[in-house]
Every structure is written in C-alpha cells, then in structure tokens.
Coordinates of C-alpha atoms in Angstrom, one line a residue:
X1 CA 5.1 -9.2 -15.6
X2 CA 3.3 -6.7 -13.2
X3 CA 4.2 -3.5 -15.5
X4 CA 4.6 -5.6 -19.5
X5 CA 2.5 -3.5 -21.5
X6 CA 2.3 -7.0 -23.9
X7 CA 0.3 -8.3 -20.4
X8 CA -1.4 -5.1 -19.9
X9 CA -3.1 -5.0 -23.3
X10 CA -3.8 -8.6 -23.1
X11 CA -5.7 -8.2 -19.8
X12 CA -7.6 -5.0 -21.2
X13 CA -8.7 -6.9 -24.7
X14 CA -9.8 -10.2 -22.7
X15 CA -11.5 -8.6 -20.0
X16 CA -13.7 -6.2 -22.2
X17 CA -14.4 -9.1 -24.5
X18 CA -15.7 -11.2 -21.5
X19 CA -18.0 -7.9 -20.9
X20 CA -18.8 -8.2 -24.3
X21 CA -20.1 -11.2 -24.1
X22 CA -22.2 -10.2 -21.1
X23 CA -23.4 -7.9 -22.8
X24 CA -24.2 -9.4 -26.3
X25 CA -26.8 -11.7 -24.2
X26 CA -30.6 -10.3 -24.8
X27 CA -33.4 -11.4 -22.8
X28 CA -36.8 -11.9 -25.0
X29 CA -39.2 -9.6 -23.7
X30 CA -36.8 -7.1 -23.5
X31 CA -39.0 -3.2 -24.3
X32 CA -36.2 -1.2 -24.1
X33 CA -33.1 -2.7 -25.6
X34 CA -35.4 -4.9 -28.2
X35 CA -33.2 -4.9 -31.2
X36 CA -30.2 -6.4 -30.5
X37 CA -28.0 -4.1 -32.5
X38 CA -28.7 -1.0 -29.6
X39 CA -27.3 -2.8 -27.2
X40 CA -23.9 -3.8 -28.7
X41 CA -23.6 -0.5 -30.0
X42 CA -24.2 1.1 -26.4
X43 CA -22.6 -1.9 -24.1
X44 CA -19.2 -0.9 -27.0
X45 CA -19.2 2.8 -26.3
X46 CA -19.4 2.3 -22.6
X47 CA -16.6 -0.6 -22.9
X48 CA -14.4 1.9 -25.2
X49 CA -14.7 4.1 -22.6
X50 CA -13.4 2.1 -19.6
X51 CA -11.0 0.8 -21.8
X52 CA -9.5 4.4 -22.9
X53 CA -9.9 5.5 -19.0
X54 CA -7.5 2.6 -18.1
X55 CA -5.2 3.2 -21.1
X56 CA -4.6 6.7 -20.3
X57 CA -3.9 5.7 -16.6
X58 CA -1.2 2.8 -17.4
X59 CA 1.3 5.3 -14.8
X60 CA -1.8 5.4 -12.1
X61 CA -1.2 4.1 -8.7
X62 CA -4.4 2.6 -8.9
X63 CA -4.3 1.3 -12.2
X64 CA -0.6 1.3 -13.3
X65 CA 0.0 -2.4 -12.4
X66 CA -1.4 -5.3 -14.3
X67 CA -2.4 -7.0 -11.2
X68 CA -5.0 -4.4 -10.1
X69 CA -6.6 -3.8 -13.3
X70 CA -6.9 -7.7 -13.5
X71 CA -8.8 -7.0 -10.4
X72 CA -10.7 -4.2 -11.3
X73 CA -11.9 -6.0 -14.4
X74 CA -12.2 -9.6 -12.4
X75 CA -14.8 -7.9 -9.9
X76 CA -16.8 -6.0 -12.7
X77 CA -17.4 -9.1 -14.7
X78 CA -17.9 -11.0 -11.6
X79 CA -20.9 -9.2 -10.1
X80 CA -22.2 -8.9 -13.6
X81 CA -21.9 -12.7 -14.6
X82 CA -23.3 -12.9 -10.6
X83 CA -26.3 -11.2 -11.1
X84 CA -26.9 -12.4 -14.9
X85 CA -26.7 -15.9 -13.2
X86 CA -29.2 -14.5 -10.3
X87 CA -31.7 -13.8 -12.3
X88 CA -31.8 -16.5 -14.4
X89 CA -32.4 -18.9 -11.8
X90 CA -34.9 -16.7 -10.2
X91 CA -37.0 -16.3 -12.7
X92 CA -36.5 -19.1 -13.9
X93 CA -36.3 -21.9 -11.0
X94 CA -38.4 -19.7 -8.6
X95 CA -41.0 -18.3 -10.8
X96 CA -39.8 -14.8 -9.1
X97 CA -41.7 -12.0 -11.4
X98 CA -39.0 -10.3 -13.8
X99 CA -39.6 -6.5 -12.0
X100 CA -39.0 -8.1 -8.5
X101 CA -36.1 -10.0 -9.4
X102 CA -33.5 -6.3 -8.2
X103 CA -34.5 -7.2 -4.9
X104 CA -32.3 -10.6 -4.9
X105 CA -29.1 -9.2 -6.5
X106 CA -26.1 -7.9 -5.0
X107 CA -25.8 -4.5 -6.2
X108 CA -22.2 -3.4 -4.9
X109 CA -19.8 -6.1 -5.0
X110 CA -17.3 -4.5 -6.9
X111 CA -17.5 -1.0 -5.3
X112 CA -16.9 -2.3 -2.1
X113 CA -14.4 -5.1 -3.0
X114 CA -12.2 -2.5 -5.1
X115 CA -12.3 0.5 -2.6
X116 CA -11.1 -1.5 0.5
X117 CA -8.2 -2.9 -1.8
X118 CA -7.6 0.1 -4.3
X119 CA -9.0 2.9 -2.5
X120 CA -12.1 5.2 -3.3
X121 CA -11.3 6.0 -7.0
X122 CA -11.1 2.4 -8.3
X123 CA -14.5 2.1 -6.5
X124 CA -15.7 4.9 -8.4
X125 CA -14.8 3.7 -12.0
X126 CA -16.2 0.4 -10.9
X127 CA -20.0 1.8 -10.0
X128 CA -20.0 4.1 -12.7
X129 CA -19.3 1.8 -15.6
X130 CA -20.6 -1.2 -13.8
X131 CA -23.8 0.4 -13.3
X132 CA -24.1 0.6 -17.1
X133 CA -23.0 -2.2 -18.2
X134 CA -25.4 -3.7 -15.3
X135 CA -28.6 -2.3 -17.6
X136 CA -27.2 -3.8 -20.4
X137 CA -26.2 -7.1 -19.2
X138 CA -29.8 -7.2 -17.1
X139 CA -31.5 -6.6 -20.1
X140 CA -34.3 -4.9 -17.7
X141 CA -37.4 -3.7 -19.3
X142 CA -36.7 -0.5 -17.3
X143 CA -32.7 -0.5 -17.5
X144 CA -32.3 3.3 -15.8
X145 CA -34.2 1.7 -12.8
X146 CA -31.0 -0.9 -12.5
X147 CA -28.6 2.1 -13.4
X148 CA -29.6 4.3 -10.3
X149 CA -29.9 0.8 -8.1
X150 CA -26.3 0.2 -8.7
X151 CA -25.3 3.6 -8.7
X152 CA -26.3 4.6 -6.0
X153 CA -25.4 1.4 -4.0
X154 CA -22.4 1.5 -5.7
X155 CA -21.4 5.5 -4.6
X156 CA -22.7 4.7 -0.8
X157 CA -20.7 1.7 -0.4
X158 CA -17.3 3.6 -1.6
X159 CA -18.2 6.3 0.8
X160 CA -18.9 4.3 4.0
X161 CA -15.6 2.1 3.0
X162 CA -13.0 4.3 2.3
X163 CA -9.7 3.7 3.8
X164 CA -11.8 1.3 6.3
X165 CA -9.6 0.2 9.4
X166 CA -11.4 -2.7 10.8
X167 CA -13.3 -5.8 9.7
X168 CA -16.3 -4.9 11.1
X169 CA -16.8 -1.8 9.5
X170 CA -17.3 -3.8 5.9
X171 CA -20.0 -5.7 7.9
X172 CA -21.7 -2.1 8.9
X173 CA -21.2 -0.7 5.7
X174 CA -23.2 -3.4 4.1
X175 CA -25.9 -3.2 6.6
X176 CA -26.0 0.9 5.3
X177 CA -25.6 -0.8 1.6
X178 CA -29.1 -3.2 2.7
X179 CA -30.7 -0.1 3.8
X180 CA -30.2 2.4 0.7
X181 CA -31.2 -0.7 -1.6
X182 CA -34.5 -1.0 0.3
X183 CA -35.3 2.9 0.3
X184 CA -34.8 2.9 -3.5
X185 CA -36.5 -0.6 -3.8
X186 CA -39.6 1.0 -1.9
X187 CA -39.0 4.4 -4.2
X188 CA -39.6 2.7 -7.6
X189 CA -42.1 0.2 -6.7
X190 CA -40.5 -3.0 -6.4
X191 CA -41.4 -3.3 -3.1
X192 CA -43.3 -1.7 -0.5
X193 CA -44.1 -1.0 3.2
X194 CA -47.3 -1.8 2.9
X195 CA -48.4 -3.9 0.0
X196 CA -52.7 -4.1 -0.1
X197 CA -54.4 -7.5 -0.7
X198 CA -55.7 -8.4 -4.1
X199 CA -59.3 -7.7 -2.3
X200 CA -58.6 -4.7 -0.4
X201 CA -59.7 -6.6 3.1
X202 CA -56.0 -5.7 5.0
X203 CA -52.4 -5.3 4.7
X204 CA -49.6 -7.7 3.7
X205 CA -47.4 -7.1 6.7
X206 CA -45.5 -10.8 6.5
X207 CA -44.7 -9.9 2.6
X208 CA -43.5 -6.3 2.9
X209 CA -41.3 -7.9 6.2
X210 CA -40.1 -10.7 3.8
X211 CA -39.2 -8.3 1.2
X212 CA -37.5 -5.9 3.1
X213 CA -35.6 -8.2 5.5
X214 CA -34.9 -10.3 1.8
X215 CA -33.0 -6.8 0.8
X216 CA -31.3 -6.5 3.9
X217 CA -29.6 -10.3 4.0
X218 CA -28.4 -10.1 0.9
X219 CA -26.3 -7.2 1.3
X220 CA -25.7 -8.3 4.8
X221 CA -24.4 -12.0 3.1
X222 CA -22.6 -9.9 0.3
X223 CA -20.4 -7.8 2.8
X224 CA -19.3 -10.8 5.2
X225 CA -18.6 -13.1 2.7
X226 CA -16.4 -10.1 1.2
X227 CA -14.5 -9.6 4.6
X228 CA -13.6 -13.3 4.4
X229 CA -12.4 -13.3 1.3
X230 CA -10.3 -10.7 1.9
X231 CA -7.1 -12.0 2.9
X232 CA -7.4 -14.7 -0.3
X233 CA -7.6 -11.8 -2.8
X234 CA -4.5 -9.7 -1.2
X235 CA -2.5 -13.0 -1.1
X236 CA -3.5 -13.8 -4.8
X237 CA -3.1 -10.0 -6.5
X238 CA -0.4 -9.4 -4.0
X239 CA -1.9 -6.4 -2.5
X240 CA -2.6 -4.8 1.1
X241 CA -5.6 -3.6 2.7
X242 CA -5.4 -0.5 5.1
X243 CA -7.4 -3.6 7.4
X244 CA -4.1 -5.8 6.8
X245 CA -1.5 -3.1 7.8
X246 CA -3.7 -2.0 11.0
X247 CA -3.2 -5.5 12.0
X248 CA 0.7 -6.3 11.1
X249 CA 0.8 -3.3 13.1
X250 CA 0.6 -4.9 16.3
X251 CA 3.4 -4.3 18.6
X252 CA 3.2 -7.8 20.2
X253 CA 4.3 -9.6 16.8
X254 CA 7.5 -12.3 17.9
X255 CA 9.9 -10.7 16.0
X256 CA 9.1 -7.0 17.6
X257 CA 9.1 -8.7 21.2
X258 CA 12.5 -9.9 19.8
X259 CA 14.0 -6.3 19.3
X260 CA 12.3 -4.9 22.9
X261 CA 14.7 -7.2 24.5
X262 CA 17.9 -8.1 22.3
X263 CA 17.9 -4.6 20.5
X264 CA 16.1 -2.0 22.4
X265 CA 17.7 0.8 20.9
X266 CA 17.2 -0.3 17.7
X267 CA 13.3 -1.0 18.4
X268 CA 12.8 2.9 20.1
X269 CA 14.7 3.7 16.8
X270 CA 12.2 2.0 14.6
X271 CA 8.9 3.4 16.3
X272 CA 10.1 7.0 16.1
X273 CA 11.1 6.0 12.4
X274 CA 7.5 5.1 12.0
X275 CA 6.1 8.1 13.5
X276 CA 8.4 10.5 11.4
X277 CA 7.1 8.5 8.0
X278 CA 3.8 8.2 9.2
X279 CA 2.9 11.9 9.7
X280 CA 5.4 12.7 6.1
X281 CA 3.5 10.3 3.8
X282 CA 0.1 11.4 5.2
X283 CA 0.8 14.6 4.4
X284 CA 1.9 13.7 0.9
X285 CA -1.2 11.7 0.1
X286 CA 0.7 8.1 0.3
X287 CA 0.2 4.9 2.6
X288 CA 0.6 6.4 6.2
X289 CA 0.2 3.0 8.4
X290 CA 1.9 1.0 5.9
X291 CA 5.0 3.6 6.3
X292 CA 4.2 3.0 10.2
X293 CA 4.3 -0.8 9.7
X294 CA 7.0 -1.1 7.5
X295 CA 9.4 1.8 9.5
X296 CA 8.7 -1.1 12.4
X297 CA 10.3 -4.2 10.9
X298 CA 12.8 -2.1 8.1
X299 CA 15.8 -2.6 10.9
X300 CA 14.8 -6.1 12.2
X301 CA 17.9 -7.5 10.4
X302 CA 20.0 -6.2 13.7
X303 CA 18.4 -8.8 15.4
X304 CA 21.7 -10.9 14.2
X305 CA 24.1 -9.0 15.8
X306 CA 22.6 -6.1 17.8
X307 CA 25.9 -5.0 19.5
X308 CA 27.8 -3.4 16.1
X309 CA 25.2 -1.3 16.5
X310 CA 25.5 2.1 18.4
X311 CA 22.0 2.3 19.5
X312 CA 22.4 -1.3 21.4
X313 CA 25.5 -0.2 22.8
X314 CA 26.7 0.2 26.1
X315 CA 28.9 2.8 27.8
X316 CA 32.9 1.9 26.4
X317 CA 31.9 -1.2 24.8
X318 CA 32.4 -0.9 21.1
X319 CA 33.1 -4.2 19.3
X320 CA 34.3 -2.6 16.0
X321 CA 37.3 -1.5 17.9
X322 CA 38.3 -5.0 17.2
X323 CA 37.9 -5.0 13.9
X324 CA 39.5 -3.9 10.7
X325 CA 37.3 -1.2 8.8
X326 CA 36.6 -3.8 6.3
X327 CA 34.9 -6.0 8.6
X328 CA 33.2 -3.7 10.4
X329 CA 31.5 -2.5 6.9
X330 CA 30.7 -6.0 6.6
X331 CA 28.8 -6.5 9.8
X332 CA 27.0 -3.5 9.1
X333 CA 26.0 -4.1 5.8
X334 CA 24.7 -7.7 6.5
X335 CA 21.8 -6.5 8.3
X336 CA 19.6 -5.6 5.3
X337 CA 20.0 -9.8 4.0
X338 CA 19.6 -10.8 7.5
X339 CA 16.3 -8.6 7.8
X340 CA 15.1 -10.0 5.0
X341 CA 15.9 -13.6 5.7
X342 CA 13.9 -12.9 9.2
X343 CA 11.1 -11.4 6.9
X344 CA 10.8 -14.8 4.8
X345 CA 11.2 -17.2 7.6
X346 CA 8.2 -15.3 9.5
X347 CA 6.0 -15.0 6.5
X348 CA 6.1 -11.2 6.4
X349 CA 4.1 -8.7 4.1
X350 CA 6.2 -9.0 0.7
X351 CA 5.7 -4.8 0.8
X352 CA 7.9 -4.9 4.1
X353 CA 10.3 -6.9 3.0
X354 CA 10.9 -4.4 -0.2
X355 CA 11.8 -2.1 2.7
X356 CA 14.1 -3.8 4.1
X357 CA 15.8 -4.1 1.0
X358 CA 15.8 -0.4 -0.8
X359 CA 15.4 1.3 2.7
X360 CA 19.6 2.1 2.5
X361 CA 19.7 1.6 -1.4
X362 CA 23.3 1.7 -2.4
X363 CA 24.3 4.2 -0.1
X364 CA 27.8 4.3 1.2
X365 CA 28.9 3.3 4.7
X366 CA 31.0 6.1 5.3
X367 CA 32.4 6.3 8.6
X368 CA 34.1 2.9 7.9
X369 CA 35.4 3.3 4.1
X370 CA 37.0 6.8 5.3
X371 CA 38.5 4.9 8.3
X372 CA 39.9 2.1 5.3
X373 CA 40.9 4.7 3.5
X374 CA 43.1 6.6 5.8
X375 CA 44.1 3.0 7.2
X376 CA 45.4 2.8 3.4
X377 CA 46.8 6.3 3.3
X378 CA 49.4 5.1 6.3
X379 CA 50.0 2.0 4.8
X380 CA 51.2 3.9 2.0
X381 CA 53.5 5.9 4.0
X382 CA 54.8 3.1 5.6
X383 CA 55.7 1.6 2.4
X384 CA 57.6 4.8 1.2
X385 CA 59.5 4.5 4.5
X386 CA 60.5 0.9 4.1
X387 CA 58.7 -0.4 6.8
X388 CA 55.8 -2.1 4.8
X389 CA 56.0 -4.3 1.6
X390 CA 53.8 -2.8 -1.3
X391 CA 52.2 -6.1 -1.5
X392 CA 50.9 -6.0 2.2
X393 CA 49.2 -2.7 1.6
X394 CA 45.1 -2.9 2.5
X395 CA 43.0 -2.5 -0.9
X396 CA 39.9 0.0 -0.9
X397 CA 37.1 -0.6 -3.3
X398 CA 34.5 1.7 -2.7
X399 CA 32.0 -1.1 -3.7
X400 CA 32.7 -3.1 -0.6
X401 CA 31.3 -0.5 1.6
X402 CA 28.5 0.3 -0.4
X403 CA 24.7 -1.4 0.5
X404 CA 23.5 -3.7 -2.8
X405 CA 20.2 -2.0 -3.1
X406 CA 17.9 -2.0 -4.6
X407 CA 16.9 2.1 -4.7
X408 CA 13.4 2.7 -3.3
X409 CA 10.9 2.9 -5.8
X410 CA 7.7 3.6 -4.1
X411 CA 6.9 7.2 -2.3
X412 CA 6.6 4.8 1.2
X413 CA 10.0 3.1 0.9
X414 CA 11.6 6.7 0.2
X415 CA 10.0 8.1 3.4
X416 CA 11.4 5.6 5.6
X417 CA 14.7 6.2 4.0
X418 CA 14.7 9.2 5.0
X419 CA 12.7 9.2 8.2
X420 CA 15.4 6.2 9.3
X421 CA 18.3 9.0 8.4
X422 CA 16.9 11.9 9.6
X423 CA 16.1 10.5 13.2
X424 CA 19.3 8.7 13.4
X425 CA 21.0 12.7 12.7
X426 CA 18.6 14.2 14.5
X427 CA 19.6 12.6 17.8
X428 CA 23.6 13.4 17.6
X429 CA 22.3 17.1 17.2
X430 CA 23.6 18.8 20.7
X431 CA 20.6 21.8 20.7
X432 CA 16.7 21.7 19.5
X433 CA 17.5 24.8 17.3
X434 CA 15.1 24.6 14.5
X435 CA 16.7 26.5 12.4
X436 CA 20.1 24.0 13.0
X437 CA 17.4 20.7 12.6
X438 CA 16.2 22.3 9.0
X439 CA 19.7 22.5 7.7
X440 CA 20.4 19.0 8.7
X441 CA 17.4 17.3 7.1
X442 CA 18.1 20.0 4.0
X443 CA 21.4 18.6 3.8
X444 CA 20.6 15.1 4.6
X445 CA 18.0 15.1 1.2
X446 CA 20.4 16.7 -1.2
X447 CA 23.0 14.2 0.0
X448 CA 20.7 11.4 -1.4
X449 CA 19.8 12.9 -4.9
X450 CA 23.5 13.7 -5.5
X451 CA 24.5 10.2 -4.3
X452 CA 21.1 9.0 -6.7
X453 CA 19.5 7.2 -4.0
X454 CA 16.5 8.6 -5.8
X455 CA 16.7 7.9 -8.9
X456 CA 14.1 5.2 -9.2
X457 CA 12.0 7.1 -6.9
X458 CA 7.9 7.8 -7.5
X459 CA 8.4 11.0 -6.2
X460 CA 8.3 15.0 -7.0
X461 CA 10.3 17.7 -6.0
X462 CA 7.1 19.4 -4.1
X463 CA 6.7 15.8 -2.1
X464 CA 10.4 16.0 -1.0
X465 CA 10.0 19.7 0.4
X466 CA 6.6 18.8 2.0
X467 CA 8.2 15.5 3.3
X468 CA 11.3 17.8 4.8
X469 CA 8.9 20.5 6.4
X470 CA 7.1 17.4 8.5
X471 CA 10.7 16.1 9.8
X472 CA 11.6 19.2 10.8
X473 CA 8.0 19.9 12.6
X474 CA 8.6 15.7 14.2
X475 CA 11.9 16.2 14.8
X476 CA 12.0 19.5 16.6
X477 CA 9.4 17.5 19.3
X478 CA 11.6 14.8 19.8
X479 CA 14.3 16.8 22.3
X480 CA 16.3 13.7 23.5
X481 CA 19.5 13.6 22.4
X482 CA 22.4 11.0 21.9
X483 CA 26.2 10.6 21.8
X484 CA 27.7 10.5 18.2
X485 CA 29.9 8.1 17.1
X486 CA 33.3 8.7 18.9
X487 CA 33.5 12.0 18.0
X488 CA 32.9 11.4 14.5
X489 CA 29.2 11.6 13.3
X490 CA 26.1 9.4 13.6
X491 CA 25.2 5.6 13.3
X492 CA 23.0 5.8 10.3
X493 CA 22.1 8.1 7.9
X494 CA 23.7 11.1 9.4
X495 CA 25.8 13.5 8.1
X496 CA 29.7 12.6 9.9
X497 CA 31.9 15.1 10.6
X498 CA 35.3 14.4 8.8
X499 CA 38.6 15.9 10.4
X500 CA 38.8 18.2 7.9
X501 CA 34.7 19.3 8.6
X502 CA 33.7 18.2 5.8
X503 CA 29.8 16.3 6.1
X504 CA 29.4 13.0 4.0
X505 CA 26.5 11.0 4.2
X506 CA 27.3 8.1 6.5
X507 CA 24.3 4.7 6.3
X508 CA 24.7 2.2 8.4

C-alpha cells in the first residue's frame, strides 16, 4: 500500500481537492481577491503545481511513499483549515480587527512538523506552496502581507530545525519562529513597539507588551505542542525522527545490557559495525545515526545462543565441533528470526527490525555448506568402496545453508551489510597494510553483486565506491586483530580461504 500508485493518486486528487475547498471560501470584504473567479483560477495553478512537483517525485525519498505525502498534504491542509478556523473565531467571537487578526495564527506548523520528520526539502515545498495557498485561503485584503508572514516563518523554522537532535531544540526554534513573526508583525504595521494614544497624551506600553508577548506564545504553544505530538505522528505514518534515533541510541537499553554480558564479542562487534556505517552513510548523504542505531541491535538475535558464535568464544571451546555441518548452518542461520522475535517482544523501531532481516539477505553460509559438501564428497567415496550404502549418503541443498532474506532495500540496510562483513574480515587480516585492507573490502563488494545481494538495493555505483573508500579509511584505524576460524576464514562476512585458495564469501 505504501508504494500503489492506485493509493498515490488517490491521496494526491483528495488532498488537493480538500485545498480546493479551502480555497474556494471567499471572505466579503475581500479588495484584492473580490471576484471569486481569481481566486480559483490562482489557488488551481498553485495546486497544479504542487501536484505536478509531487508527481514527478513518486521515486523521491522524501516523497516516494504514500505515507509521507499523506503527511505532507495532512499538515498543509491542517494549518490552513487551522488558521481559516482562527480567524473566524477571532473576528468573529472576539471582535479582533480583520488586519490584526496575523498576529494570533500559527504561521509555521507545517514547515516545522515536516522538516523534523522529512527533512529540510519537504519543509521547503511546504512554506512555499503553503504560503500561497495561505493568501488565498485567508482571503486577506493585503494577501502578499500573509505570503511573506508565512514565508519567511516558514524558511526560518526549516533552517533552525534541520536534522534537529533534541527535543528542546524544537522548543528554541519556535521561540526564534515567535521572534521573526514579531519583527515582520512590527515591519508591516500590525503591531508596534510603541503604539500612541488616540489623544496623543502617552504611550501604550501594556498593548505593544500584550501584542508582542501574544506573538511570542503562540509560536512558543505551536512548537511544544509539536514536540508532543511527535512520537503519535511517527507511530501513525510509520516514520523516524533524527530525535527518535538519538534516543534508541542509548547504550543502556535491556537488550544491549543483555549482549555486554552474555555476548560481549558480539556487542564490541556491533558498535564498531555502527561506527563503520555511521561515517559510510554520512558520507553518502543517507541516515547516519539510524545506520548507528540499527548496526547496534542488527546482531541481537545471538542473544539465543551466543557460543556458536566465534566472537563469544573462548580459547578451544568450539561447540560446532559437535555438530554435523547441517546443524551448525542451522544454528547460525537462526539468529536473524531470533533477532527479530527479540525486536517484537521489546517493541523495537519497525526500521531496525528490517535490518535484522535483509542485513545477511540470502547470502550463503559458506564455511559450513563447503564442510557438507566435502562431508558428501567422502561419503561418496565410501560408497564406491563398499563401505557405505548409497541410501546413507548426507544430501546437500544449497538452499539449506542459504539466509531467507529479504535483500536490503534501503541505502542504510546495505551499509550495515557491508559494514557487518567488512569488520568481521577486517579483523582475521594478520597486517594493517592498506593496500591489503582495500583489496579485501574491493573483494568483499563484488562478492555481493555477483551473489545479487544487491539487487533490490537503492543504491549507485558511485555510493558503493564512496562507501568502500570510508571502510578502508575506518578500517585501517581499527589495528586489533583476531584469530580466523580454524585456519579457514572469518565468522561472518569474510572472504574464507578454501584449501585450494580460492576466497568465497562466507555470512554467518
């Protein structure tokens, strides 16, 4: 439902025929827009306009799924329909004069809801054709006086909230929003420092305070209420602030403490996971502290059975010696369903729990389906000897040692793929040789497009290089080192050495 076009088109025609409607609403008394025609015809061209803007952008980031431009249209109609209500009941209720009535509306609702939650250029489109519509729907006698208001409200609030880490930063930014409205209030006459008495004898200081403290609140009011509401509006459109992912980012969450102490390798694993994806999807424009956040829990599925893993294990202890190739496959595969049955039992971010499932894709687990198959070559053998029964050889499906997927779609879940295989390589490597580092993340890459781990993937060739060039930069400072697996390769997504020194890719 998030990508149907048959949705798409449905929220597009409702939405703009709600603004429409807005619109299509004149005010008697009216000088500018007076006949009523003039306004459709200009509140239609402005609509056309959003409405081909979002069209062309149906593959956008920001407005490629249905669910954000259902937000991007619910906040435009809802400050509109907010302020259209506003000043009806002022002018109406209160008697507030008509030119005065600017002075009591929030002026950047949309703006700042849209850029905390779809970043600056969402913000943009919203104060740009909000601020048009605004004149229109206002039916102001003096409309270009609401167009700059907005505007400029509009442009200051994307700017102070832009990729905004902390709660109280929204509460700032509308103080700064409170302040710009009261300069331009002051600039055009609707109110003033200083307003004279009808006879001259003194100043109005208790009205000019009223006024200017009345500007102040309401953006003050506008911006708290927001930061409340935020964590309603990500549940319901399913999306994460930058504020959200600062705070799942907290080390001391239960299931974290969980992996310090039952999987400690795994957890000094995961945080240099997050560091490598971090700094590689900064530096390709994507979600750096949700690759953090997510490279933090995308393992947590371990938790289950921390010892098949080579990171929790201790010197000579190696439960897989136990057990036949098969099995081992098995335990290693099962901590992608385990990680995300932890996610959905703790109530986990749904974008972290995609992680956890496309982090591996369908890769193959390679150590172990080369150890079945060789187990199968002797068997074989054995069976041209006489010493086996043809029935009693071991069968290899290639599928049984393969993860279920899905592939990683989004440029953050591809990082931490490869961040999560290139760390894992990086510490079997027995020198800090650049040079030796480049050739394993080179061949690490390539491994996953032949395999098509990357098929489904959001990303470009020139992402991949520039994603590669900040391993090797991470990777180079990170000089510890760590035994490979008996000889043969690494735990997960490394590149195993096979007798015959060949490298395949090897996930666990």
């Amino acid at each position: 439902m998030d990508n149907s076009q048959g949705v798409r088109w449905s929220i597009l025609i409702v939405s703009i025929l709600a603004l429409f409607l807005l619109v299509d609403s004149p005010v008697e008394g009216s000088r500018f827009f007076h006949e009523r025609y003039k306004g459709l015809l200009v509140g239609g061209l402005i609509l056309g306009a959003a409405f081909f803007h979002l069209l062309l952008g149906h593959r956008d980031r920001v407005f490629g799924r249905n669910c954000r431009l259902l937000l991007v249209f619910g906040m435009m109609f809802g400050q509109l329909a907010l302020m259209k209500v506003l000043q009806h009941w002022l002018i109406s209720y209160l008697e507030i004069p008509a030119a005065q009535v600017g002075l009591f509306l929030p002026m950047a609702i949309a703006p700042l809801v849209l850029s905390v939650m779809l970043g600056q250029r969402a913000g943009i489109f919203a104060t740009i054709y909000g601020s048009l519509l605004g004149a229109l729907v206002m039916n102001a006698s003096e409309p270009y006086l609401y167009i700059i208001l907005m505007m400029v409200t509009g442009l200051t609030a994307v700017a102070l909230v832009g990729r905004v880490r902390k709660r109280g930063r929204l509460i700032q930014a509308g103080l700064c929003i409170g302040v710009v409205h009261l300069i331009l209030a002051w600039a055009f006459g609707l109110a003033s420092p200083i307003q004279w008495l009808p006879d001259g004898a003194g100043v109005d200081w208790v009205g000019g305070l009223t006024q200017a403290l009345t500007i102040l609140g309401v953006e003050l009011f506008v911006a708290t209420l927001i930061s409340g509401m935020l964590p309603v509006l990500e549940s319901f459109f399913g999306i994460t602030t930058e504020i959200s992912w600062i705070e799942l980012a907290d080390l001391n969450n239960p299931l974290l403490k969980r992996l310090t102490i039952e999987a400690p390798g795994t957890y000094h694993h995961s945080l240099l996971v997050g560091t490598l994806a971090e700094n590689a999807a900064e530096r390709i424009g994507a979600n750096a502290t949700m690759a953090r956040v997510c490279s933090y829990f995308h393992d947590i599925g371990k938790l289950t059975s921390p010892d098949y893993f080579i990171e929790n294990q201790g010197e000579g202890i190696n439960p897989h010696d136990d057990l036949t190739p098969h099995m081992s496959a098995k335990m290693i595969l099962s901590h992608v369903p385990d990680g995300v049955a932890l996610a959905v039992r703790h109530r986990l971010n749904p974008r972290i729990m995609d992680v956890i499932r496309e982090h591996h894709g369908t890769s193959l687990v390679y150590i172990f389906y080369k150890r079945a198959m060789q187990m199968r070559e002797t068997q074989l053998k054995e069976v041209e000897d006489g010493m086996r029964a043809e029935e009693d050889v071991v069968s290899v499906d290639e599928a049984d040692f393969r993860y279920k997927g899905p592939l990683p779609v989004t440029k953050e879940s591809v990082i931490i793929s490869l961040a999560d295989a290139a760390e894992s390589a990086r510490r079997s490597l027995s020198s800090n040789d650049v040079k030796e580092i480049s050739e394993l993340v080179d061949r690490l890459v390539e491994e996953r497009i032949k395999d098509g781990q990357l098929d489904e993937a959001d990303i470009t060739m020139e992402e991949l290089s520039t994603i590669k060039k900040s391993f090797v930069s991470d990777l180079k400072n990170m000089s510890h080192s760590r035994p490979s697996y008996r000889g043969e390769g690494t735990k997960e997504g490394a590149a195993v050495a096979t007798p015959d020194g060949d490298k395949k890719p090897d996930v666990v």
